[in-house]
GROMACS .gro file of C-alpha atoms in nm:
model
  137
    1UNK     CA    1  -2.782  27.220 -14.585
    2UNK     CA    2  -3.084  27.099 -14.418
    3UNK     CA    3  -3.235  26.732 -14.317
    4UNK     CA    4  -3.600  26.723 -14.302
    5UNK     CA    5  -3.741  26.393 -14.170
    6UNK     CA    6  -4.099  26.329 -14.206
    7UNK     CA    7  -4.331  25.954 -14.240
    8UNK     CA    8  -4.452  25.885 -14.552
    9UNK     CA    9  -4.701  25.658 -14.433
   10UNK     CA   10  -4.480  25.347 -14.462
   11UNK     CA   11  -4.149  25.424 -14.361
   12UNK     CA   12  -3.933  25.687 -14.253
   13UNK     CA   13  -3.768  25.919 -14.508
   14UNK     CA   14  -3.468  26.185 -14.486
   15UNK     CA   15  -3.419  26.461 -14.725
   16UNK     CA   16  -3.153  26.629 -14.763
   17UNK     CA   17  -3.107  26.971 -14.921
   18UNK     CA   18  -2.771  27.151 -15.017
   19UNK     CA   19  -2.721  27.464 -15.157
   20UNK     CA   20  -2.431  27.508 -15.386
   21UNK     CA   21  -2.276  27.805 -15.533
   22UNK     CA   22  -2.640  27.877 -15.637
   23UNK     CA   23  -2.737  27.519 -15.764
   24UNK     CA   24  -2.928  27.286 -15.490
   25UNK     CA   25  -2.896  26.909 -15.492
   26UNK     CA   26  -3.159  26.698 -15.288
   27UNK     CA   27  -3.095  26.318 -15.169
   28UNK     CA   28  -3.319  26.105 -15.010
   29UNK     CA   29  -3.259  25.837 -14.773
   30UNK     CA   30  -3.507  25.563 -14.629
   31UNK     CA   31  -3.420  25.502 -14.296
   32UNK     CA   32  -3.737  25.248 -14.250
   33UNK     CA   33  -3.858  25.216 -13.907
   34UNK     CA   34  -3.881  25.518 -13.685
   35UNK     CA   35  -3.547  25.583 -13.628
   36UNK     CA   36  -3.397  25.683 -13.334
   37UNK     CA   37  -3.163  25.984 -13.266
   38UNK     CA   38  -2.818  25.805 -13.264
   39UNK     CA   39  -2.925  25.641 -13.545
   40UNK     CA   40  -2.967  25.987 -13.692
   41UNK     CA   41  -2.632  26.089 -13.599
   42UNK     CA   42  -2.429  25.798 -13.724
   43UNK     CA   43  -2.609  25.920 -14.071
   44UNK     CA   44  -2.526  26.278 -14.002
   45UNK     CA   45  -2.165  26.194 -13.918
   46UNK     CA   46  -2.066  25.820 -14.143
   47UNK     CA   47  -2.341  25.847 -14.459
   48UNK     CA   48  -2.430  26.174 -14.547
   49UNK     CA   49  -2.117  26.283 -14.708
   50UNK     CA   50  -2.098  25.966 -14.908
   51UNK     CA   51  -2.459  26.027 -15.021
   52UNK     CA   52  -2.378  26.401 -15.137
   53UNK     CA   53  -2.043  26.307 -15.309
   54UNK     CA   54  -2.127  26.026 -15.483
   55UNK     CA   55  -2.388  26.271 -15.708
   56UNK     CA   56  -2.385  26.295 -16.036
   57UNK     CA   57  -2.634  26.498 -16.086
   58UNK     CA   58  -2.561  26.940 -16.128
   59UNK     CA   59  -2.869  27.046 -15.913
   60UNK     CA   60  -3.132  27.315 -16.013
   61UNK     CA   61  -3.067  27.678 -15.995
   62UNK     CA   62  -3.195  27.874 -15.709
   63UNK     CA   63  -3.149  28.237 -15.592
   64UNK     CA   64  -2.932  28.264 -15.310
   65UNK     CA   65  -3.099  28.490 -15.056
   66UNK     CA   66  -2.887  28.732 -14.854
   67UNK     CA   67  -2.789  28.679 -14.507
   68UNK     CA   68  -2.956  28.976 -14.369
   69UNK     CA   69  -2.994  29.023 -14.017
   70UNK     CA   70  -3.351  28.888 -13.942
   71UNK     CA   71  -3.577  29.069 -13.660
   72UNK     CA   72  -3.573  28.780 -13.383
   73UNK     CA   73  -3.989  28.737 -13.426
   74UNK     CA   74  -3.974  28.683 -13.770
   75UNK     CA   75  -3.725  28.464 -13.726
   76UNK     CA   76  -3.949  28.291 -13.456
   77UNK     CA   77  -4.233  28.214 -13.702
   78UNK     CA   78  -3.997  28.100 -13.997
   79UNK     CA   79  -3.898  27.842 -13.774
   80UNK     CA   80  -4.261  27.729 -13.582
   81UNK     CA   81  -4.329  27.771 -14.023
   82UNK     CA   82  -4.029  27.495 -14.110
   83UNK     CA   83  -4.170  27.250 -13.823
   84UNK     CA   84  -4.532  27.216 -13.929
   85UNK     CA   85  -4.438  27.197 -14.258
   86UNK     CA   86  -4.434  26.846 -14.377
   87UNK     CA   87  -4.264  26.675 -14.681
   88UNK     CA   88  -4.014  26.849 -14.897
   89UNK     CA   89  -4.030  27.144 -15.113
   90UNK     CA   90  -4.144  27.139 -15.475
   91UNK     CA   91  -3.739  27.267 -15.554
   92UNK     CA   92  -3.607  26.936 -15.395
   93UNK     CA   93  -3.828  26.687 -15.569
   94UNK     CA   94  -3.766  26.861 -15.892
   95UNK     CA   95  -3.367  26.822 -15.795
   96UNK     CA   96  -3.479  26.448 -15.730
   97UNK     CA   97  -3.606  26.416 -16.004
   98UNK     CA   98  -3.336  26.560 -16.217
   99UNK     CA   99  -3.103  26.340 -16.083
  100UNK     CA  100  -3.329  26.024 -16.103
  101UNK     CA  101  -3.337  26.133 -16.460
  102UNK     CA  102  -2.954  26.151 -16.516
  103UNK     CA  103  -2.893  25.803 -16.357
  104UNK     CA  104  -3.139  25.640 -16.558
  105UNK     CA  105  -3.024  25.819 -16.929
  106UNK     CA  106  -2.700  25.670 -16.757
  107UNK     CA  107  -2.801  25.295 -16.710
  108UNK     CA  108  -2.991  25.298 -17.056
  109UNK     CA  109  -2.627  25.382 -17.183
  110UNK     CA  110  -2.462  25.128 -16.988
  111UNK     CA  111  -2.697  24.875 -17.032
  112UNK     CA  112  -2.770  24.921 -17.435
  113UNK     CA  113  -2.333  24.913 -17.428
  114UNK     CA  114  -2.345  24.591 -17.252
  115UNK     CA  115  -2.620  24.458 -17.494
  116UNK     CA  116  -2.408  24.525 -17.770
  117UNK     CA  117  -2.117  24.389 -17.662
  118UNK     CA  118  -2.287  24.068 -17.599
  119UNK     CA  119  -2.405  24.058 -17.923
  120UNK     CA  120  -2.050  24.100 -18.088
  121UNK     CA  121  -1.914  23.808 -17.856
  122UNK     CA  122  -2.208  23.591 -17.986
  123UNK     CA  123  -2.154  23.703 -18.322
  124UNK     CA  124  -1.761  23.634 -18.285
  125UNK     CA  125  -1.803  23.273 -18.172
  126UNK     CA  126  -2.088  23.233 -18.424
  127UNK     CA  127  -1.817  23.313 -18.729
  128UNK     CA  128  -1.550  23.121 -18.523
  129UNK     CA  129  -1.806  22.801 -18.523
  130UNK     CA  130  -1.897  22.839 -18.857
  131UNK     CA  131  -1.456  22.845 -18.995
  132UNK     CA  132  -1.410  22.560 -18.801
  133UNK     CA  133  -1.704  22.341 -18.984
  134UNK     CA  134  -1.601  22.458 -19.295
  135UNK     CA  135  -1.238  22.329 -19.235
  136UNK     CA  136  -1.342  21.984 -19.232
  137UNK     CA  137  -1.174  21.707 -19.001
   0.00000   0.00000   0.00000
């Protein structure tokens, strides 16, 4: 799992990037104004999980790599590497993506149900209107 936070040029922006059992999921969280490093932690420690379990999405595939024992200068310039880069990687926004995908397939569904249901109730009182002026007083 990592957290990259980086400025978009209007606010501040967490990603976050889990890896899976070979799928990764990415989230991304606005926290707005530059924020602070307890306000960091109380997402860390009261958000994050929410954010990450409340997915519905099945993240991308990506090859796990092994957990080999790195030489310690390599290691070095993978990380000064991971701290100049800025932004997120092109496998995150594709999981974003995804997932942005799923929810709105999702709300079409909910909303075309909800449409339709409406229209049955109208239709309903419609036919219920129309019986009782055929009745007659």
């Amino acid at each position: 799992m990592s957290l990259t936070i980086y400025h978009d040029g209007q606010f501040w922006i967490g990603i976050i990037e889990v890896v899976e059992g070979g799928k990764l999921k990415a989230f991304r969280y606005v926290f707005g104004a530059e924020p602070k490093d307890t306000e960091i932690l109380d997402f860390i420690h009261h958000k994050l999980l929410n954010l990450i379990n409340q997915s519905i999405h099945s993240g991308l595939d990506v090859k796990i790599k092994s957990n080999k024992k790195v030489n310690p200068k390599r290691l070095q310039r993978q990380v000064a590497k991971e701290v100049n880069k800025i932004g997120i990687s092109t496998k995150a926004q594709e999981a974003m993506k995804q997932e942005y995908e799923e929810k709105k397939k999702s709300r079409k569904k909910k909303s075309k149900q909800y449409r339709e249901e409406l229209k049955e109730q109208k239709y309903l009182v419609k036919k219920l209107k129309a019986k009782t002026k055929h009745k007659g007083k």
